[in-house]
Coordinates of C-alpha atoms in Angstrom, one line a residue:
X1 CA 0.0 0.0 0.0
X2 CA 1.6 3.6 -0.8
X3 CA 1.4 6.4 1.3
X4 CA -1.3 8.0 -1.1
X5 CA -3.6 5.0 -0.4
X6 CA -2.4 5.2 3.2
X7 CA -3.5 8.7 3.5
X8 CA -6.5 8.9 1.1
X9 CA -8.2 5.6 2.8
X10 CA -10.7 6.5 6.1
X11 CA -11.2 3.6 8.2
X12 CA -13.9 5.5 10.1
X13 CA -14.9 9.4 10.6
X14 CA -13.3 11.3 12.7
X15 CA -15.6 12.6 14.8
X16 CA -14.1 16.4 15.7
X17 CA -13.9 17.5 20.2
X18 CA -15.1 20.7 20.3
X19 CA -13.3 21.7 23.6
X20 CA -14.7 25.2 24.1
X21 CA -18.3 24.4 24.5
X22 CA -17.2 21.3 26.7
X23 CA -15.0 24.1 28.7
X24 CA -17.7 26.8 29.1
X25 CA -20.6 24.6 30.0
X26 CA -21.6 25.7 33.7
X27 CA -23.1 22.5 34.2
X28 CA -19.0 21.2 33.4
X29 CA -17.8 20.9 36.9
X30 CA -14.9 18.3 36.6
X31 CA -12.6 17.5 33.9
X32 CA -10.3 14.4 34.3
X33 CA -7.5 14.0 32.4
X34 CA -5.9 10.4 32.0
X35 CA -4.1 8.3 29.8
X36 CA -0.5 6.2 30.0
X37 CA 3.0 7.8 31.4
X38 CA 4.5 10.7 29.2
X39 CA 1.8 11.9 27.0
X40 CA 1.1 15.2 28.1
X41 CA -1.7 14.8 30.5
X42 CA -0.1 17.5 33.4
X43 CA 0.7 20.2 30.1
X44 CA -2.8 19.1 28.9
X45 CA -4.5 19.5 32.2
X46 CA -3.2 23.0 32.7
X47 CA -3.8 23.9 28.9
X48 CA -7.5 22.9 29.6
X49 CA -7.0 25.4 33.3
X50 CA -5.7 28.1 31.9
X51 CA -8.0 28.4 28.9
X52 CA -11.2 27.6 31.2
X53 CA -10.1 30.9 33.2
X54 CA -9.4 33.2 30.5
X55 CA -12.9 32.6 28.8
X56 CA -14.2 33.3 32.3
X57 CA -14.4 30.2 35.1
X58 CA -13.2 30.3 38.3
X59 CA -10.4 27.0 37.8
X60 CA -8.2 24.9 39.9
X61 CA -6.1 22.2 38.6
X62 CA -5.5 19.5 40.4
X63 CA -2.0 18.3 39.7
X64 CA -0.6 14.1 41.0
X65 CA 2.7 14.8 38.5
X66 CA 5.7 15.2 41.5
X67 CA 7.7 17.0 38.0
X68 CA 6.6 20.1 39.5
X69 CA 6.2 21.0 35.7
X70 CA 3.0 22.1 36.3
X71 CA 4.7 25.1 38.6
X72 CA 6.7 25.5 36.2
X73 CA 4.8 26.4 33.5
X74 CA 2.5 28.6 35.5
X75 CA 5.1 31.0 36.7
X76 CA 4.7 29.4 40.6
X77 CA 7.8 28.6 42.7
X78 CA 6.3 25.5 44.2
X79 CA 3.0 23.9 44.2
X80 CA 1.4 22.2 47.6
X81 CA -1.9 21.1 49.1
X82 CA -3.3 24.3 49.0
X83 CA -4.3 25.9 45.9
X84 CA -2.3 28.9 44.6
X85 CA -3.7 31.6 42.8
X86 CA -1.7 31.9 39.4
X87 CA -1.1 35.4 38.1
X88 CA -0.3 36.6 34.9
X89 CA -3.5 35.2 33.0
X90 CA -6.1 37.5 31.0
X91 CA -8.5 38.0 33.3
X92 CA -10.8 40.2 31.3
X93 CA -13.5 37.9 30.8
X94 CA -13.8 37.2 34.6
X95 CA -12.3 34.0 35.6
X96 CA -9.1 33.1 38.0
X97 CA -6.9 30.4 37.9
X98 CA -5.5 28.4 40.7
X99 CA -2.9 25.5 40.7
X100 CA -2.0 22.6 43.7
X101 CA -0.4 19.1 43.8
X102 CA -1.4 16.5 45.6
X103 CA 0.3 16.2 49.0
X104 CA -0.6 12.3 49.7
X105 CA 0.4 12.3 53.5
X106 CA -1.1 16.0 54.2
X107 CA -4.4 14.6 52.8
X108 CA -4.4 11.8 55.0
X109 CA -3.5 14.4 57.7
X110 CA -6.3 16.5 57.2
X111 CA -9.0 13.7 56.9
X112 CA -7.9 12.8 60.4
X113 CA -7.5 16.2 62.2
X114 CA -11.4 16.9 60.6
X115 CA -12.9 14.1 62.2
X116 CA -11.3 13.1 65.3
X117 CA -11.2 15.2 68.3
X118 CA -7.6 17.4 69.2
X119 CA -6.2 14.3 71.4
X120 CA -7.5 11.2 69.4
X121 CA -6.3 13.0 66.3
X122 CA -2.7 13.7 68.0
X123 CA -2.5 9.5 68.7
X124 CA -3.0 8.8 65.5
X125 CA -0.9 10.8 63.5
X126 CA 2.3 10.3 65.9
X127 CA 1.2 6.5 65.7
X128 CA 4.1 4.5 63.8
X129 CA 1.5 2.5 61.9
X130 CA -0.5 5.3 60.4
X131 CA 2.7 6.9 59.3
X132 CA 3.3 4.2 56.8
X133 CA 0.6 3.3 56.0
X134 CA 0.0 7.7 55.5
X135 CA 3.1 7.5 53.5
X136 CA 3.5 4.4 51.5
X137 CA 0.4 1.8 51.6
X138 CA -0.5 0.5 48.1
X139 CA -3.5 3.0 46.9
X140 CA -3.0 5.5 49.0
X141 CA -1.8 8.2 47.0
X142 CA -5.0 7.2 44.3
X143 CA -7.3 7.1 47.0
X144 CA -5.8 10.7 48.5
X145 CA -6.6 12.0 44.9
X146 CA -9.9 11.1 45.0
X147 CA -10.5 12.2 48.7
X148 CA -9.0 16.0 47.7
X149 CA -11.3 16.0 44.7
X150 CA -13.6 15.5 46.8
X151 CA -13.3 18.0 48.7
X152 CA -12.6 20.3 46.6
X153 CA -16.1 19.8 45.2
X154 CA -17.4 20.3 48.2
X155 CA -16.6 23.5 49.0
X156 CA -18.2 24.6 45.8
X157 CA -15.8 27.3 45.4
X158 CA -14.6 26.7 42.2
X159 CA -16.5 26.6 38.6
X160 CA -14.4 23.9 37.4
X161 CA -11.7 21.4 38.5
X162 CA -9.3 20.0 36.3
X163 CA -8.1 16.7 37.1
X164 CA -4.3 15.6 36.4
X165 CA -4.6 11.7 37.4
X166 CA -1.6 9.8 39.3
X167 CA 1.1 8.6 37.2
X168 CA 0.4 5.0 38.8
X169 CA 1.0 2.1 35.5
X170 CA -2.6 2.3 35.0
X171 CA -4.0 5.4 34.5
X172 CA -7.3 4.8 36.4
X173 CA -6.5 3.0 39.2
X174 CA -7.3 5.7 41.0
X175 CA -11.0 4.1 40.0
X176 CA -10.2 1.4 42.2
X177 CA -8.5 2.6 45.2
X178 CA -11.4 3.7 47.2
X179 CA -12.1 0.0 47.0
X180 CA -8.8 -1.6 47.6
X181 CA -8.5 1.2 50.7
X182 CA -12.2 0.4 51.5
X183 CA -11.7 -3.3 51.6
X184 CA -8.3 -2.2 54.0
X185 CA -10.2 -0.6 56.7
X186 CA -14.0 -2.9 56.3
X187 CA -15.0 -4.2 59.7
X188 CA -13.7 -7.3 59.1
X189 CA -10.5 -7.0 58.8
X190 CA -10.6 -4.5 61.5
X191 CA -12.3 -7.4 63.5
X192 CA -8.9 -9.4 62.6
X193 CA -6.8 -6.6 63.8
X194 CA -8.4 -6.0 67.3
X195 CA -8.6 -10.0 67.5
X196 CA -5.1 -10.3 69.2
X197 CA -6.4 -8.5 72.2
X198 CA -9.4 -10.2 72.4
X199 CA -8.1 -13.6 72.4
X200 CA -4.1 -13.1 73.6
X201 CA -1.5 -16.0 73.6
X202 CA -0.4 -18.0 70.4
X203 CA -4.6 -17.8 68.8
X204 CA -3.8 -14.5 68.8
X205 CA -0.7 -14.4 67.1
X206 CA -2.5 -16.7 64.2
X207 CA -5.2 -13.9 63.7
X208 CA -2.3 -11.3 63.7
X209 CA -0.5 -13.3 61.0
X210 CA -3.7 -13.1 59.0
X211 CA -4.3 -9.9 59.0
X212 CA -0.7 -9.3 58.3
X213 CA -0.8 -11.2 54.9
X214 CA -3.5 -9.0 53.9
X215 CA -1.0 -6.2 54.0
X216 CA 1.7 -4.8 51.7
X217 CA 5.4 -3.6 52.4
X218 CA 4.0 -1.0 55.2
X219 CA 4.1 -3.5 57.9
X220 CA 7.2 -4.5 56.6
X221 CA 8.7 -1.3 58.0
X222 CA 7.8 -1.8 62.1
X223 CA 9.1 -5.1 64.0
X224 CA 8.9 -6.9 66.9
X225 CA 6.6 -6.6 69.8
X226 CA 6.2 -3.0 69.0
X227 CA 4.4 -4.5 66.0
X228 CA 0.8 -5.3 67.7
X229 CA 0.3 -2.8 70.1
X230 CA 0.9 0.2 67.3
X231 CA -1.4 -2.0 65.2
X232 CA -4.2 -2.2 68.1
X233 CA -3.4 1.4 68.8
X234 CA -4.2 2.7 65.8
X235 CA -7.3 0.3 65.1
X236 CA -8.8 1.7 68.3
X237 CA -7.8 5.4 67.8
X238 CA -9.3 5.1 64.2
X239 CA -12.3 2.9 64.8
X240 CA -15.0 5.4 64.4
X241 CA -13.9 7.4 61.0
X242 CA -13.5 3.6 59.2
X243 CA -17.4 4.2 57.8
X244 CA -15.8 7.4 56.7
X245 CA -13.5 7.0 54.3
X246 CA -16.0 4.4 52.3
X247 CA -18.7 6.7 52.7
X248 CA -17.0 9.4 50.9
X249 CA -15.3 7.0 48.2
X250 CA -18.6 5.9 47.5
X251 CA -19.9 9.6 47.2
X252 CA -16.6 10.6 45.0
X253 CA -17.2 7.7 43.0
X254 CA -20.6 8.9 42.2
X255 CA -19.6 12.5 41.8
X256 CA -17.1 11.2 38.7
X257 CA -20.0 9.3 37.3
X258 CA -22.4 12.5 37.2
X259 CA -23.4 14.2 34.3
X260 CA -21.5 17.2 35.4
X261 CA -17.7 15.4 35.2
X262 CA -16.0 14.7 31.9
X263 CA -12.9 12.7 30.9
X264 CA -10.7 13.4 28.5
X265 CA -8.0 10.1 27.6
X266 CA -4.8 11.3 26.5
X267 CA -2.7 9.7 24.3
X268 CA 0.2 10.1 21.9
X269 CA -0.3 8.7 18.2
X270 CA 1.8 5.7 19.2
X271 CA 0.4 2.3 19.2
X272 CA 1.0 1.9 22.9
X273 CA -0.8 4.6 23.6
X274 CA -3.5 4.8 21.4
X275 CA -3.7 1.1 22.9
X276 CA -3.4 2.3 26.1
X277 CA -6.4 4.9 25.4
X278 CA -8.5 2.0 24.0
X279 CA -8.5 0.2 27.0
X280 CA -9.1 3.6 29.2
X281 CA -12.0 3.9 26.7
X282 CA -13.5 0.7 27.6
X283 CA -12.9 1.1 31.1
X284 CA -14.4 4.1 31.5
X285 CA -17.7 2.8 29.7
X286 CA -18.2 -0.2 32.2
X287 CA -17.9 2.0 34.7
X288 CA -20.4 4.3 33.7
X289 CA -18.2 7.3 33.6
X290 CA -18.7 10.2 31.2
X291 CA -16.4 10.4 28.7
X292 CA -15.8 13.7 26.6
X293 CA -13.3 12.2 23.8
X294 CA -9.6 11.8 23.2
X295 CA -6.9 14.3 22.6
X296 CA -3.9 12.9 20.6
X297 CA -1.2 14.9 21.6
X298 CA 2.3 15.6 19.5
X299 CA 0.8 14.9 16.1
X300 CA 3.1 15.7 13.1
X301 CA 2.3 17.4 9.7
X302 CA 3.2 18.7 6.7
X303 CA 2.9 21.7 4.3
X304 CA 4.0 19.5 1.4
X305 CA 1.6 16.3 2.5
X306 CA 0.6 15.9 -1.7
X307 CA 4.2 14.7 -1.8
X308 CA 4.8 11.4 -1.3
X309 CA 7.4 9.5 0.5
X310 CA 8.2 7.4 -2.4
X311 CA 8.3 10.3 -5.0
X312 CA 10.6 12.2 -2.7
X313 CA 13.2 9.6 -2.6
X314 CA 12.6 9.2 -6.3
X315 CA 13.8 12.7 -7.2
X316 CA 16.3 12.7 -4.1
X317 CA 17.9 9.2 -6.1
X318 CA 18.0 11.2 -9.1
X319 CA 19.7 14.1 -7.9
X320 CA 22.3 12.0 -6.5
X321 CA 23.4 10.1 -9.7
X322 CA 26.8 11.1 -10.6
X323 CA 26.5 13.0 -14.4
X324 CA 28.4 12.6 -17.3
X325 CA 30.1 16.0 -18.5
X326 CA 31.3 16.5 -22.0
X327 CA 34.0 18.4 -23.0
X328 CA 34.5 19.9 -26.4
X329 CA 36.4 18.9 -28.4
X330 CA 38.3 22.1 -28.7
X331 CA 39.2 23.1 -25.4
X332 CA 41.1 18.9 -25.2
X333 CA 42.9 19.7 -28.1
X334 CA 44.1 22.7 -26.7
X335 CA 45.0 21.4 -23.9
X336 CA 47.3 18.9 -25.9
X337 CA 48.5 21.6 -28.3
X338 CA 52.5 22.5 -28.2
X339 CA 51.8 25.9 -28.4
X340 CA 49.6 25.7 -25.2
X341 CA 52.4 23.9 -23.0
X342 CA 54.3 26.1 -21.4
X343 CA 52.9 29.5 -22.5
X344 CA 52.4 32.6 -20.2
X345 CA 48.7 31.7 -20.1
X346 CA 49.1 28.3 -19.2
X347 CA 47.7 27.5 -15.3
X348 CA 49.5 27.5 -12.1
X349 CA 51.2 24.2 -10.6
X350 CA 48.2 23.8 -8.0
X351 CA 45.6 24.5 -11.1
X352 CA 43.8 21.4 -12.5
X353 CA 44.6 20.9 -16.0
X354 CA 42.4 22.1 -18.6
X355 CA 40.3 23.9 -15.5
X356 CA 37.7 26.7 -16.5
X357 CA 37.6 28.6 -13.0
X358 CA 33.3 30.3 -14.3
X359 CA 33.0 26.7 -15.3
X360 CA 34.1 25.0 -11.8
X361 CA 32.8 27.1 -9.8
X362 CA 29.0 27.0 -10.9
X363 CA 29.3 23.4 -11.0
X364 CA 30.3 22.8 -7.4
X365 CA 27.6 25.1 -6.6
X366 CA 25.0 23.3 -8.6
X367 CA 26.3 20.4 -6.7
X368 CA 25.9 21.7 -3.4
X369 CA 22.6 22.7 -4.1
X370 CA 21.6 19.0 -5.5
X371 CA 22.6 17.8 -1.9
X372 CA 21.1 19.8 0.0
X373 CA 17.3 19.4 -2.2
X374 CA 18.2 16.1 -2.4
X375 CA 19.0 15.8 1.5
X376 CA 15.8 17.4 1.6
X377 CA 13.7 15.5 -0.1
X378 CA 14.7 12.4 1.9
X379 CA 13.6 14.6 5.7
X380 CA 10.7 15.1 3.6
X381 CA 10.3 11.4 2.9
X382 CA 10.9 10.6 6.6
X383 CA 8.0 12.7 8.0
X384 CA 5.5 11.6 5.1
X385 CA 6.6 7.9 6.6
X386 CA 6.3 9.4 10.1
X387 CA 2.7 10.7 9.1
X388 CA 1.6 7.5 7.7
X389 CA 2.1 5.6 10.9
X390 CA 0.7 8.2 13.2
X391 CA -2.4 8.1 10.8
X392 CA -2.5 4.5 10.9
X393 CA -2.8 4.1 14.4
X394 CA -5.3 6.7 14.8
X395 CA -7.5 4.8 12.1
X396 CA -7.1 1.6 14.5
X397 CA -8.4 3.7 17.4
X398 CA -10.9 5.3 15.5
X399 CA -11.9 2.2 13.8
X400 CA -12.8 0.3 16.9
X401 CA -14.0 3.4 18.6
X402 CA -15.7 5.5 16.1
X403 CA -17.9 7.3 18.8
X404 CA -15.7 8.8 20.3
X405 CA -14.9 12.6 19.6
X406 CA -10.8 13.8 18.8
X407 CA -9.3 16.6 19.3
X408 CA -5.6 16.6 17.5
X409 CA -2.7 19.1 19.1
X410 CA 0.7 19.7 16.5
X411 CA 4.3 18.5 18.3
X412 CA 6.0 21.9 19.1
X413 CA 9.6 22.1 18.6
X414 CA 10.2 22.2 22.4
X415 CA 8.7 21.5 26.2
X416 CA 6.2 23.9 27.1
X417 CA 7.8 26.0 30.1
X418 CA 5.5 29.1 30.8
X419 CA 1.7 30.6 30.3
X420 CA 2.5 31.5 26.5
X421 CA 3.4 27.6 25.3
X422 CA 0.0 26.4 27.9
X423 CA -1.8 29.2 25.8
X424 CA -0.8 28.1 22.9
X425 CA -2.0 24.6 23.7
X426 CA -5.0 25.5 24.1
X427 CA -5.9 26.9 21.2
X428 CA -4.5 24.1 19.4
X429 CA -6.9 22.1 20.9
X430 CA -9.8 24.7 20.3
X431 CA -8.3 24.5 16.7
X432 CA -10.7 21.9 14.8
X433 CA -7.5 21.2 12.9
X434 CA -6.7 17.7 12.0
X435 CA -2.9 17.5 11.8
X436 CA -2.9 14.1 10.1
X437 CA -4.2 14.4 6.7
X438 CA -7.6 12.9 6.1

């Protein structure tokens, strides 16, 4: 198949994300972003902010990314648990943006200090079992993430919240940690935990190995006798805010299934990705979760796309063909004339014989610029081939996902390191451009 066919054959419509209506929509109170590592989720997350404000919304974005990029490209020194007002955005139309990342352990802080009383709260958070399991247990930064959004919600202070998912290796298990946490602290197990005291003496040691192998590397970290008691500490100290934290992952959950939430999978036009994205797609459907479409990030184009890859190399192979130069017959037999040898018109030692220095000199420069067009010709033939992949793994993911909507955003030249490249962004993605060719 040549990359004509390639580029003139539609597997399926490309059904066209129009961001801006999706971003001014009042009833549009969440946007999540997620997709696989490295595809521009935390630049697209804060392109989708900043654009949000500027046509008027009150925004925070909600980074997971520990990069700091997100900082970074807003102009803030350091980003925290506590949204930060980020200046330097139009604010003519009436919005304001505001920027924080995730602070796992400071979540986990705050749930406790809000529903325990000064001295229970104090037990627990100087209680060497709740700081590892604060700090390191398996879902707990995922189920943090969903806990801030959730408050965040609550407060109703903001128009919209923008959503920059954990960098865990799936993109949406932070879908599941409110059930793996849940299933942590249900009242059984936390019937397992307290059973030690209950019973004492070797019974009790069998429950506490139990409960133990339904932990991960976080009990790993405290030994020895020490072990039990900061276990049964913490089970008592934390007993009445268990129904809690499942309460409020269950309302969360519900909150990302509303109709006023909106997921956007991210992807690069890769075939990991766009695999990736597939499976996000499918996902997301089973669980009932609204889903606005997918951006493909760092597509490449072309001005010359009616070029093909194959006629490009054509002409650069021609240009590259070493050409036969006659001379005329005159000019040799000068050179081989008596007469000639030796006169005061004859050429220098260093000269090459029978040399025209006009002549020479616009050859080699007709040379030089054969290859360079030829050199060119073959970059161009790279990026048609570049183009024709990129196109063909969109048509797989349109193909077998033809309802849902794409929005396509060019590769720049570099990172995206202030307001001015997140702008940009997003009005790329407000484009309705299609960067691969249809």
């Amino acid at each position: 198949m040549t990359a004509e066919t390639v580029q003139e054959r539609r597997l399926a419509p490309v059904r066209v994300l129009d961001i801006d209506p999706l971003l001014d929509d009042p009833k549009t109170r969440i946007v999540v972003c997620c997709g696989s590592g490295g595809v521009g989720k935390t630049t697209t997350a804060a392109a989708l902010g900043l654009r949000a404000a500027e046509r008027g919304r009150k925004v925070v974005v909600l980074t997971i990314d520990p990069a700091r990029r997100l900082a970074q490209s807003m102009g803030i020194d350091s980003l925290d648990n506590t949204p930060r007002r980020v200046k330097g955005i139009d604010e003519t139309a009436g919005g304001e943006l505001h920027a924080m990342m995730l602070d796992m352990k400071r979540t986990f802080d705050e749930i406790v200090e809000a529903h325990a009383d000064a001295e229970r709260a104090a037990a627990i958070l100087g209680n060497p079992f709740y700081q590892s399991l604060s700090a390191g247990f398996a879902g707990t930064q995922e189920y943090m993430a969903m806990e801030k959004l959730g408050q965040l919600r609550s407060r109703d202070e903001w128009d919209l919240i923008v959503v920059d998912t954990p960098p865990s290796r799936s993109a949406l298990d932070f879908l599941d940690a409110p059930k793996r946490l849940g299933s942590f602290l249900d009242g059984k197990l936390i019937r397992v935990l307290l059973a030690p005291a209950k019973v004492g003496g070797r019974a009790g040691m069998m429950f506490l190995n139990v409960g133990m192998s339904m932990m991960t590397g976080a009990l790993g970290k405290l030994l020895g006798g020490q072990l039990l008691k900061d276990v049964q500490t913490f089970v008592a100290a934390m007993d009445s805010m268990f129904g809690g934290f499942r309460t409020r992952a269950d309302a969360t959950y519900k909150l990302l299934q509303a109709a006023g939430t909106a997921f956007l999978v991210v992807a690069a036009p890769e075939r990991d990705a766009t695999r990736e994205a597939a499976y996000f797609v499918e996902r997301l459907a089973a669980e009932d979760m609204p889903l606005a479409g997918l951006v493909l990030n760092r597509v490449h184009g072309s001005g010359a796309a009616r070029l093909s890859a194959e006629r490009a190399l054509a002409a650069a192979e021609n240009l590259e063909e070493p050409r036969i130069v006659d001379q005329p017959d005159g000019k040799a037999e000068l050179r081989n004339s008596p007469e000639h040898d030796g006169s005061s018109n004859s050429p220098g030692p260093n000269a090459v014989a029978g040399a025209d220095p006009d002549t020479d000199s616009g050859a080699d420069h007709e040379r030089s610029a054969d290859e360079l067009t030829a050199g060119l010709l073959r970059l161009h033939a790279d990026r048609m081939h570049l183009l024709s992949r990129e196109q063909r793994t969109r048509d797989r993911f349109t193909a077998l996902h033809p309802e849902v909507a794409v929005a396509e955003v060019a590769a720049l030249p570099g990172d995206v390191h202030d307001l001015a490249g997140l702008r940009d962004i997003g009005n790329r993605l407000a484009a309705h451009r299609h960067e691969l060719p249809e």
